CSV table of C-alpha atoms in Angstrom, one decimal:
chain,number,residue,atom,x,y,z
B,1,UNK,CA,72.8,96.3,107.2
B,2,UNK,CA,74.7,94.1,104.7
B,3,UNK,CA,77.5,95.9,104.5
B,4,UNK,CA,79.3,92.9,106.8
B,5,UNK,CA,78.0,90.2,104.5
B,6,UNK,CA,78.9,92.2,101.5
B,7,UNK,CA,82.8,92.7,102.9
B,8,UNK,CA,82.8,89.3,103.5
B,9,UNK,CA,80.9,88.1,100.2
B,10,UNK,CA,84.1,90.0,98.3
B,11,UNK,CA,86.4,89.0,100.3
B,12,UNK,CA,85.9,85.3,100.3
B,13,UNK,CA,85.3,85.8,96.4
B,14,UNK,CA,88.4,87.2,95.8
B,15,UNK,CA,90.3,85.1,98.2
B,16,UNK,CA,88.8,81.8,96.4
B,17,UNK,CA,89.2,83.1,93.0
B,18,UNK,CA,93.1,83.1,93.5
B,19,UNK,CA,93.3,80.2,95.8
B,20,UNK,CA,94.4,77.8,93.2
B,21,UNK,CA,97.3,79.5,91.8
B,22,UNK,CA,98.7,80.3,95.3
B,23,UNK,CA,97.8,77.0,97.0
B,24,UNK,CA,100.3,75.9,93.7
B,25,UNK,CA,103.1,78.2,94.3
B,26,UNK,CA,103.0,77.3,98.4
B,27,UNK,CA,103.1,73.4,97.6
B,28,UNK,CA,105.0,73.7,94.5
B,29,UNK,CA,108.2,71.6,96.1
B,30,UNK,CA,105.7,69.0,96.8
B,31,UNK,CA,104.3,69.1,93.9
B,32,UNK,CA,107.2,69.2,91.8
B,33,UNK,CA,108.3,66.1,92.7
B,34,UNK,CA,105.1,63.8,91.8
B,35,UNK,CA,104.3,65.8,88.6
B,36,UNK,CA,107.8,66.5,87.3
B,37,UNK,CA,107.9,70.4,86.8
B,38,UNK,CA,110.1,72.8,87.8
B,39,UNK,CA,110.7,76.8,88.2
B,40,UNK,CA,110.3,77.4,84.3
B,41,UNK,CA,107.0,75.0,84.5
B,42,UNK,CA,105.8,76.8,87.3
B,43,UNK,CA,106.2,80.0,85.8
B,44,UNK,CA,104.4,78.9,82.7
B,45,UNK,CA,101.2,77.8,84.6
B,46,UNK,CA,100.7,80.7,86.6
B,47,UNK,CA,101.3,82.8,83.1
B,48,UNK,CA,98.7,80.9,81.6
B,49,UNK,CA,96.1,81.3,84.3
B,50,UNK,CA,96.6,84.9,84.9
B,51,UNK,CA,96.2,85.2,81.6
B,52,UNK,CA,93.2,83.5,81.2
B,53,UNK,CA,91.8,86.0,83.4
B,54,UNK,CA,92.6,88.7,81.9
B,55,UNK,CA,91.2,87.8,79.0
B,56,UNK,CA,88.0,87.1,80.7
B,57,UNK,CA,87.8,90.1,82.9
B,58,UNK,CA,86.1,92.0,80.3
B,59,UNK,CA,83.6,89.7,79.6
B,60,UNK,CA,83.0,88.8,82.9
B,61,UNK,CA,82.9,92.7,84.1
B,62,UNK,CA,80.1,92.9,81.5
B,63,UNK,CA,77.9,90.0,82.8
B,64,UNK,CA,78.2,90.8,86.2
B,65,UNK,CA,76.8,94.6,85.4
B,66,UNK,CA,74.1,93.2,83.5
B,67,UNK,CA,72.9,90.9,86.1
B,68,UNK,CA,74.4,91.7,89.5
B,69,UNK,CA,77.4,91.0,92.0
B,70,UNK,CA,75.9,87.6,93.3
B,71,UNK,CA,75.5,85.6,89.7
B,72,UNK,CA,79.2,86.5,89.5
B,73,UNK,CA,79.9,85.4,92.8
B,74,UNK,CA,77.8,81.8,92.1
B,75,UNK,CA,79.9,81.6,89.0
B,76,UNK,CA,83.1,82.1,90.9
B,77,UNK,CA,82.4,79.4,93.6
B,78,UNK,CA,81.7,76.8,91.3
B,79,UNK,CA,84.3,77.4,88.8
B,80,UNK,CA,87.0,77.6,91.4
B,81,UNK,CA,85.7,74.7,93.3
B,82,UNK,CA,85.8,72.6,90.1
B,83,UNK,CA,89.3,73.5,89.4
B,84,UNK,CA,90.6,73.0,93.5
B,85,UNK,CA,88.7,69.3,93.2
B,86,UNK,CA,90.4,68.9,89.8
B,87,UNK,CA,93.7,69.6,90.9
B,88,UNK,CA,93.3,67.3,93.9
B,89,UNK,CA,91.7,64.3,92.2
B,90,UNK,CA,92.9,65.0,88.4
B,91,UNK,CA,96.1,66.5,88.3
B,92,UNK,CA,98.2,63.5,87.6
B,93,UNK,CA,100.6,65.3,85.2
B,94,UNK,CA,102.0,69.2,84.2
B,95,UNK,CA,99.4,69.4,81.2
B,96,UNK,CA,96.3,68.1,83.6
B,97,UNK,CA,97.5,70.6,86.3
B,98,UNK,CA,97.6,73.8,83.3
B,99,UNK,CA,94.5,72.6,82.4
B,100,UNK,CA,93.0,73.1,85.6
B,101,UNK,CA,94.4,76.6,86.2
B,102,UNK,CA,92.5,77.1,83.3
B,103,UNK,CA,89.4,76.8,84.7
B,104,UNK,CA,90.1,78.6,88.1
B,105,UNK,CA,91.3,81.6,85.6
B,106,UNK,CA,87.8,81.7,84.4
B,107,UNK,CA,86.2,81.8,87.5
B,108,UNK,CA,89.4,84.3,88.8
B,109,UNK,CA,87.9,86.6,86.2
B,110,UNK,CA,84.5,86.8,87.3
B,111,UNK,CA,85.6,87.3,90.9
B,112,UNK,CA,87.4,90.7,91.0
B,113,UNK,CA,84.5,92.2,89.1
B,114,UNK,CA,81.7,90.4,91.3
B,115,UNK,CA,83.7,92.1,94.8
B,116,UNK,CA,84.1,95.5,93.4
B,117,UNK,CA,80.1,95.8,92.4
B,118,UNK,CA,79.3,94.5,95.9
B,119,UNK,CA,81.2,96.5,98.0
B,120,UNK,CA,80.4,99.8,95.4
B,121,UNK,CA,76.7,98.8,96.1
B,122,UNK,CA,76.7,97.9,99.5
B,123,UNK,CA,79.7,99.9,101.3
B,124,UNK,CA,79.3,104.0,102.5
B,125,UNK,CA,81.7,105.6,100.5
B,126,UNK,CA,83.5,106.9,103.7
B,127,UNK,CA,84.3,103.4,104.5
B,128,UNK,CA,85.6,102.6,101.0
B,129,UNK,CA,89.2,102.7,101.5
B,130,UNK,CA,89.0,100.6,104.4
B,131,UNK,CA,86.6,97.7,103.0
B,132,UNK,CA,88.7,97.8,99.5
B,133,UNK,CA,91.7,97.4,101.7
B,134,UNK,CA,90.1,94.5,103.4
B,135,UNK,CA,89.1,93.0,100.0
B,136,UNK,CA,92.6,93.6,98.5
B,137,UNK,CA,93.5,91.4,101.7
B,138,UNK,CA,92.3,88.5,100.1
B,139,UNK,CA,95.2,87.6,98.2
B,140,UNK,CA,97.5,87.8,101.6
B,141,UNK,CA,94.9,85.2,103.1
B,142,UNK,CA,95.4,82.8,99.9
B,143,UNK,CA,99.2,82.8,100.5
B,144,UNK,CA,98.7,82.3,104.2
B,145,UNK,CA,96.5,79.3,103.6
B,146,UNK,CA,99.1,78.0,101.0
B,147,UNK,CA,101.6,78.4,103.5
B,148,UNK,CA,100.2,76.7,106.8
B,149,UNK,CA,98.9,73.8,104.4
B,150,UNK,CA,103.1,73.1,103.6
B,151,UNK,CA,103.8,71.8,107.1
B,152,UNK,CA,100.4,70.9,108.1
B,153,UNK,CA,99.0,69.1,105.1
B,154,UNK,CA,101.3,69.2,102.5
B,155,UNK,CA,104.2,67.0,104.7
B,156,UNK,CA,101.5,64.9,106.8
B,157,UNK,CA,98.6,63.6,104.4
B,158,UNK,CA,99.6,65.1,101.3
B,159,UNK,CA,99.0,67.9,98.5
B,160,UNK,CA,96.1,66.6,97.2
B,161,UNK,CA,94.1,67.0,100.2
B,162,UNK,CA,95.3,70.6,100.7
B,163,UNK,CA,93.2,71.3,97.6
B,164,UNK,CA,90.3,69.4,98.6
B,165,UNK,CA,90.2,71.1,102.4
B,166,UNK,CA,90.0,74.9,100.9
B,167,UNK,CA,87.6,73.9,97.9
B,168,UNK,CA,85.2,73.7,101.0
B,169,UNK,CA,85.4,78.1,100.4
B,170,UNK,CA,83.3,77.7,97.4
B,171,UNK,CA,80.4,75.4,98.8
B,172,UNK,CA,79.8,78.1,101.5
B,173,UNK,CA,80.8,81.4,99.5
B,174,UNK,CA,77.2,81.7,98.0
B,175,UNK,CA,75.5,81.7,101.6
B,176,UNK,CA,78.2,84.6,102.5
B,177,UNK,CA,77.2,87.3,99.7
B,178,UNK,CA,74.0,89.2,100.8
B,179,UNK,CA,71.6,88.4,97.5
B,180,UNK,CA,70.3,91.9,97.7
B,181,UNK,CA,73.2,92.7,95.2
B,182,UNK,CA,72.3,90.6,92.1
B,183,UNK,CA,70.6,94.0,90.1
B,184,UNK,CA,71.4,97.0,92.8
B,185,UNK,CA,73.6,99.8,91.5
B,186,UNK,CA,76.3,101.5,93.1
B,187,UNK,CA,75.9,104.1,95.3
B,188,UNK,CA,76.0,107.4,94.6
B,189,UNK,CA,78.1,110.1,94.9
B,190,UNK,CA,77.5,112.4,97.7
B,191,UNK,CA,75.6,115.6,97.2
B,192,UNK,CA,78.8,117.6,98.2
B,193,UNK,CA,81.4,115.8,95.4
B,194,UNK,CA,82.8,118.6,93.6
B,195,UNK,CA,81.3,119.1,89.9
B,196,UNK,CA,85.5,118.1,88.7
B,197,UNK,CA,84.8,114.9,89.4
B,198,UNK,CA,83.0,113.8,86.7
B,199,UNK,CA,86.0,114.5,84.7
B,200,UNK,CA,86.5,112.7,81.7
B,201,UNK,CA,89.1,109.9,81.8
B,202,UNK,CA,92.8,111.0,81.0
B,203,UNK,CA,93.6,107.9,79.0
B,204,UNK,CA,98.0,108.4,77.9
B,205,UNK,CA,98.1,109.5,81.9
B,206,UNK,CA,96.7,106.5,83.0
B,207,UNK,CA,98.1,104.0,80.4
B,208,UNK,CA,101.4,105.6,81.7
B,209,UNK,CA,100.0,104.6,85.4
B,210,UNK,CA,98.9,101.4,84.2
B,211,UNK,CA,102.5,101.0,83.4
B,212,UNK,CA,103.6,101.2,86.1
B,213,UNK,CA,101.2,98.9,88.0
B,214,UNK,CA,102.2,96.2,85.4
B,215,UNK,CA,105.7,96.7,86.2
B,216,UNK,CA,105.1,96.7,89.9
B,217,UNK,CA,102.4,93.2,89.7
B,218,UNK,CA,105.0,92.0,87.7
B,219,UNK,CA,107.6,91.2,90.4
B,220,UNK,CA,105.3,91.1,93.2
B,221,UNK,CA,103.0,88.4,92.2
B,222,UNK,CA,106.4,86.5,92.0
B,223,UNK,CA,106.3,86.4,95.9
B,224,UNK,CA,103.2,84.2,96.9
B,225,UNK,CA,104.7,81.8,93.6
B,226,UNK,CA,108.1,81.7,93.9
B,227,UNK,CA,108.6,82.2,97.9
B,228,UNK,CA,108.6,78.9,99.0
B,229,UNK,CA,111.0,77.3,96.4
B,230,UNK,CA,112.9,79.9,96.7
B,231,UNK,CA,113.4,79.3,100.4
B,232,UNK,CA,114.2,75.5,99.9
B,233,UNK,CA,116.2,76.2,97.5
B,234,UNK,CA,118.5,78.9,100.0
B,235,UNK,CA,118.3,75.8,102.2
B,236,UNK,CA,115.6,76.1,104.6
B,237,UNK,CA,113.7,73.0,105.5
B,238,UNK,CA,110.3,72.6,103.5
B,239,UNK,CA,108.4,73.1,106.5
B,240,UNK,CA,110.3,76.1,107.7
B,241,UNK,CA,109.7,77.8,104.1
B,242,UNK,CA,106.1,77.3,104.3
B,243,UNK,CA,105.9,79.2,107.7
B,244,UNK,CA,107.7,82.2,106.3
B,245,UNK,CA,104.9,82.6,103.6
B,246,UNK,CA,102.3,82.1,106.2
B,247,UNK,CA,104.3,84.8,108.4
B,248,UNK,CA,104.7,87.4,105.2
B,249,UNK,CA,100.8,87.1,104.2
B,250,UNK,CA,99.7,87.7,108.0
B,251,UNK,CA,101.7,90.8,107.4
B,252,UNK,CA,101.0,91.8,104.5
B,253,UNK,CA,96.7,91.0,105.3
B,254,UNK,CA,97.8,93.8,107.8
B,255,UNK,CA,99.4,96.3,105.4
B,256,UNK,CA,96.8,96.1,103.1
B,257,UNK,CA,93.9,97.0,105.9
B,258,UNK,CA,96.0,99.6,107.5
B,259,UNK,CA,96.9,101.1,104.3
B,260,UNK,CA,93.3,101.0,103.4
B,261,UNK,CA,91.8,102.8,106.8
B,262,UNK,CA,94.9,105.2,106.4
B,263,UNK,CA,93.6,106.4,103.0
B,264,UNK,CA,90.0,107.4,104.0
B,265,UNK,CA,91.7,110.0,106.4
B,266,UNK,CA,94.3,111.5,104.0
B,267,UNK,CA,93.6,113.3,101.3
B,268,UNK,CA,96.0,113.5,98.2
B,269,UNK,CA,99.6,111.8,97.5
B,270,UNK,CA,97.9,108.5,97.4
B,271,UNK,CA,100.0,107.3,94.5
B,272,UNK,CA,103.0,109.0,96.1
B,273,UNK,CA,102.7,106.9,98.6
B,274,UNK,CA,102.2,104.0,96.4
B,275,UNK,CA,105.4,104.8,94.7
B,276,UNK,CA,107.4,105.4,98.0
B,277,UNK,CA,106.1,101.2,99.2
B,278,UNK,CA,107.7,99.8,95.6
B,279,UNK,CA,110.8,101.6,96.5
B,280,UNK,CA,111.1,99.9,100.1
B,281,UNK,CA,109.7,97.1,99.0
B,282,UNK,CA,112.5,96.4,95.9
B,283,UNK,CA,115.1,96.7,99.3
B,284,UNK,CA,113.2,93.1,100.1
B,285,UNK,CA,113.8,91.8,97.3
B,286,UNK,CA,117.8,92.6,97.1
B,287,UNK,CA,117.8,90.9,100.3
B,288,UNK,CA,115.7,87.9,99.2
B,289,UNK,CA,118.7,87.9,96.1
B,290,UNK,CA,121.1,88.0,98.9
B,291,UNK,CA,119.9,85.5,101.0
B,292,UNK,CA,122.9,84.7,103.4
B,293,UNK,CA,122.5,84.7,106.5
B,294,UNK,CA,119.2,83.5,106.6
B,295,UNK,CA,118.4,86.0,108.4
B,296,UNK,CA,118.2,88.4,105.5
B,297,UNK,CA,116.2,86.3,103.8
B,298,UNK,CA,113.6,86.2,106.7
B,299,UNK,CA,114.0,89.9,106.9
B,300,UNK,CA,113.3,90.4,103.1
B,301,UNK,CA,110.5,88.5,103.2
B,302,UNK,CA,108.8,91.0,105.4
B,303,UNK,CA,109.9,93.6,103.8
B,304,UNK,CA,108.6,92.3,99.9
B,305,UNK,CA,105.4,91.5,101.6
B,306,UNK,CA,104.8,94.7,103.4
B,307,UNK,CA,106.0,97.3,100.7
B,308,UNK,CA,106.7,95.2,97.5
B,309,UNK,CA,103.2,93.7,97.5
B,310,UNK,CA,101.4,95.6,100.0
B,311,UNK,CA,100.7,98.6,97.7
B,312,UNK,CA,97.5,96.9,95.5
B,313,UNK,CA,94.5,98.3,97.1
B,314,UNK,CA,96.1,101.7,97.4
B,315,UNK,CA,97.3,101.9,94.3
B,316,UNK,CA,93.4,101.3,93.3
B,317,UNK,CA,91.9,103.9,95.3
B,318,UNK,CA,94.0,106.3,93.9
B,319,UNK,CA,92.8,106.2,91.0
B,320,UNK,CA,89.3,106.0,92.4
B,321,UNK,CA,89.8,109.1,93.8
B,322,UNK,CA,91.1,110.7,91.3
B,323,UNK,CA,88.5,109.9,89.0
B,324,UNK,CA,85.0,109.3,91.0
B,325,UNK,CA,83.1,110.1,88.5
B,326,UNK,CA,84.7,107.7,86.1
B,327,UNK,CA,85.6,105.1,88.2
B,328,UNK,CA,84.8,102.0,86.1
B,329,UNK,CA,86.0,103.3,83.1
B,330,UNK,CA,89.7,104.5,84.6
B,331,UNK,CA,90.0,101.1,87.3
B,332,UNK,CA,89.3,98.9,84.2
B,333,UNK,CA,92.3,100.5,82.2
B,334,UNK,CA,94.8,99.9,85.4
B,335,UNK,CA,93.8,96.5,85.8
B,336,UNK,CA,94.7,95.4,82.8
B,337,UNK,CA,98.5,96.9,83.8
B,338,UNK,CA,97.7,94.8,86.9
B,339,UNK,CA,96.6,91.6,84.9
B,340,UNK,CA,99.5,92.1,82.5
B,341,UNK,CA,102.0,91.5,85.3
B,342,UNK,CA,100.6,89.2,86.9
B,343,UNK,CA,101.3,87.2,83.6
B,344,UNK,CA,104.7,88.6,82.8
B,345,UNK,CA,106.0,88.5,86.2
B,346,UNK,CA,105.9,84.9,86.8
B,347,UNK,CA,107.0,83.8,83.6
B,348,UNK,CA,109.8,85.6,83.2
B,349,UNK,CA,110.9,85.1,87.0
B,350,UNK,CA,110.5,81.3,86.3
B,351,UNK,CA,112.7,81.8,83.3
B,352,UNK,CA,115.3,83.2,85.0
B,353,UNK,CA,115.7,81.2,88.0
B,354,UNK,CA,115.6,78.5,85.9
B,355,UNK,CA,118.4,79.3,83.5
B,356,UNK,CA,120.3,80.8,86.0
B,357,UNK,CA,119.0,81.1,89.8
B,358,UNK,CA,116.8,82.6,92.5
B,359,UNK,CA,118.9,85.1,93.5
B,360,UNK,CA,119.4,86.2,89.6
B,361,UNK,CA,115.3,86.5,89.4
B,362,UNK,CA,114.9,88.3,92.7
B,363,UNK,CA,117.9,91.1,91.7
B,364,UNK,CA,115.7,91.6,88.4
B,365,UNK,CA,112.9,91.9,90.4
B,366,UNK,CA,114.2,94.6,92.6
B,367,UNK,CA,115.3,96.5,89.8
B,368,UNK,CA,111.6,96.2,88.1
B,369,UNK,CA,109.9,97.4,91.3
B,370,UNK,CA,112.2,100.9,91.3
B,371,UNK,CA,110.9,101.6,87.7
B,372,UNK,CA,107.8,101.1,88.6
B,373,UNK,CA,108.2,103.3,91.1
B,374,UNK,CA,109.4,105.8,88.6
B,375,UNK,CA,106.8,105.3,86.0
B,376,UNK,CA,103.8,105.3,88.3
B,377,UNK,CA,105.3,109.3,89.7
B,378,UNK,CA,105.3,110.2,86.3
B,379,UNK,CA,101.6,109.1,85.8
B,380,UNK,CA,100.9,110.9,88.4
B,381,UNK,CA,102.6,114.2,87.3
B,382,UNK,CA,100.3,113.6,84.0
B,383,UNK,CA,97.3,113.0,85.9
B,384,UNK,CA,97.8,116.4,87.8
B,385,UNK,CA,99.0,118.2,84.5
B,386,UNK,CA,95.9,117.1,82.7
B,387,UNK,CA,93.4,118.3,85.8
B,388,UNK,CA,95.1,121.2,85.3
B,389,UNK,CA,94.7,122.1,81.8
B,390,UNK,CA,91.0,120.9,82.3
B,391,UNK,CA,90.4,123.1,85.4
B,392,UNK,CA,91.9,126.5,83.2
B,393,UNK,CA,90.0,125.4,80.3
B,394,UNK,CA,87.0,125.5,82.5
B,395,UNK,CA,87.6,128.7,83.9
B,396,UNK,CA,88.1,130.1,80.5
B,397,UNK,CA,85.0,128.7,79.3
B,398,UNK,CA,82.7,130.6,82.9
C-alpha cells in the first residue's frame, strides 16, 4: 500500500537532491553574465559539489541505516531547500554560489541512500527494475526543469526566481515519503533465490566495473551541465537551447523507465547491454562535436541523452542482480566509480572547452564513453570468471 508514496518519496528525493547543480548548468548563460564565471568556473563548481557528495555518501549511507529512509529524506529537503533559497537570494558572486553547492552536496549525499532504503523496503522485488528505473529518472526531471525555466523564467523574471520556484520540492517532499520507512528493513529475498546468491562480493571484478561507470558518469554528467552553453555557443538562441535540454531529459525520463521495466523481464547480459548504450551514446557526442548543421546537434542531443546517459539505473541493477545477496556492499563500491565521474567529468570538460572549445570537450567525451564501454565488458567477463571459479569450488567442496 505505500509502494506509490514510497516511488514517489525517492523520486522527488533524488530529483531535489540534484536540482541545484542542474538548475546551474540549464541557467548557466544567464548566470554567467551577472556573476562573471565561465566554462572552467562552471566546471569547478559542479566538481566541488559532486565531490562533496561523495565524500558524504558514506556517512550519510550509515545514518540513514541506523535510523531509517525518512530522517534522510527530512535531511535532504531541508539542506537542498537552504542551498536553492541561497542561490536565489545569496549568490551575489562565483565563491557565494560554490559555497552554496556546498551545502546542496551535503544534502545530495543523503538523498541517493535515503531512495534506495525506501524503495528496498517498500517495493516487491519483481517490480524493482521498474521503480529503480523510475527513481534513476529523477535526474532527467532535474534537467527538464532546468531547461523549461531558460525560456520561461530564466529570460522573463529572472534566474533567481527559478531557484526560488523549485525550492517549493523540498517544503512538500517530507509529506510525499510514507513514514512507515524511518526503521523498516528491506525486504527479503524470496524463498526461491538460489543459495549462489549470497556470494561474497568479487571486489578487483567490480573495482574494474566501477571503472568503467566512472568513465562512463564522467562524460555523461557533462550533458545536463554543459548542454545549454554549449548550444549558445554553436549559435542557437538562449531560449532555443534551453528547449533542447527540456526535449533530451523528457527522453531520456523515458529511457530510463523503459530500460528499467525491460530489465525485470530479461534475464542476463544486463551489463552487456549497458556497454552496448555507451557505445551509441558516444555517436551523440561526435555529433554534438560536430555541431553543423544544427541539425546534428539536435540529433546528438537525443542520442547522448538516450544511450550516453540513459544507461544509470541499468547499469545499477546489474550489479544488483548479480550480487542479491550482497547488494549494499557491491552498489556502494560502483557508486563511488559513479561519484568519481560525476566530479572528473565536469571539470575536465570545463577545462577543455575553456582552453580550447566545445566541440574539443565533446570529441574527448565520445572517446571516454567507448572505454567505458570496453572496461565495463571486461568487468563483466571478471564477474562471470569469478562465479565460475566459486561455482567449481563449491562443487568440489559437495
Amino acid at each position: 500500500m505505500t509502494a506509490p508514496r514510497a516511488v514517489t518519496g525517492a523520486l522527488v528525493s533524488t530529483a531535489q537532491g540534484m536540482l541545484p547543480v542542474y538548475m546551474l548548468g540549464g541557467l548557466s548563460v544567464q548566470m554567467g553574465a551577472e556573476l562573471g564565471f565561465g566554462a572552467r568556473e562552471l566546471g569547478i563548481a559542479t566538481t566541488i559539489y559532486f565531490a562533496v557528495s561523495a565524500l558524504g555518501s558514506t556517512p550519510a549511507g550509515r545514518f540513514v541505516q541506523r535510523v531509517g529512509a525518512y530522517p534522510g529524506i527530512v535531511v535532504t529537503a531541508v539542506l537542498s531547500g537552504a542551498a536553492l533559497l541561497g542561490i536565489a537570494g545569496l549568490a551575489t558572486t562565483w565563491p557565494l554560489l560554490v559555497a552554496m553547492l556546498v551545502v546542496a552536496g551535503v544534502g545530495n549525499a543523503f538523498a541517493q541512500p535515503a531512495a534506495n532504503l525506501l524503495l528496498a523496503s517498500e517495493v516487491p522485488l519483481r517490480s524493482q527494475g521498474l521503480f529503480f528505473g523510475i527513481k534513476q529518472a529523477a535526474v532527467p526531471i532535474t534537467t527538464l526543469l532546468a531547461g523549461v525555466s531558460v525560456p520561461l523564467i530564466g529570460l522573463t523574471i529572472g534566474w533567481r526566481w527559478a531557484f526560488v520556484i523549485v525550492a517549493a520540492g523540498s517544503a512538500v517532499l517530507p509529506a510525499l515519503a510514507p513514514r512507515t520507512a524511518r526503521r523498516r528493513r528491506p525486504r527479503p529475498l524470496a524463498r526461491d533465490t538460489p543459495v549462489a546468491s549470497a556470494a561474497p562480493v568479487d571486489r578487483l571484478p567490480l573495482t574494474v566495473l566501477a571503472a568503467g561507470a566512472m568513465l562512463g558518469a564522467a562524460s555523461a554528467n557533462s550533458i545536463g551541465v554543459f548542454l545549454v552553453a554549449s548550444a549558445v555557443d554553436a549559435g542557437f538562441r538562449d531560449s532555443t537551447a534551453g528547449y533542447l535540454l527540456a526535449l533530451g531529459s523528457v527522453l531520456g525520463i523515458v529511457t530510463r523507465v523503459v530500460v528499467g521495466a525491460l530489465a525485470d523481464r530479461r534475464e542476463g547480459a544486463h551489463i552487456t547491454r549497458v556497454a552496448a548504450m555507451l557505445v551509441i551514446g558516444s555517436i551523440g557526442f561526435v555529433l554534438l562535436a560536430v555541431a553543423e548543421p544544427p541539425v546534428l546537434f539536435l540529433i546528438g542531443t537525443v542520442i547522448a541523452f538516450v544511450a550516453g546517459w540513459g544507461w544509470n539505473g541499468l547499469f545499477t541493477f546489474s550489479v544488483v542482480r548479480n550480487y542479491p545477496g550482497a547488494a549494499a556492499s557491491a552498489t556502494g563500491l560502483t557508486q563511488t566509480g559513479l561519484w568519481l565521474g560525476g566530479m572528473i567529468g565536469p571539470l575536465a570538460f570545463g577545462l577543455v572547452a575553456s582552453a580550447a572549445s566545445f566541440a574539443a570537450a565533446w570529441g574527448l567525451a565520445a572517446v571516454v564513453m567507448l572505454l567505458a564501454a570496453g572496461v565495463c565488458m571486461l568487468g563483466r567477463r571478471m564477474i562471470m570468471q569469478a562465479k565460475a571459479v566459486r561455482a567449481a569450488t563449491e562443487a568440489e567442496a559437495t
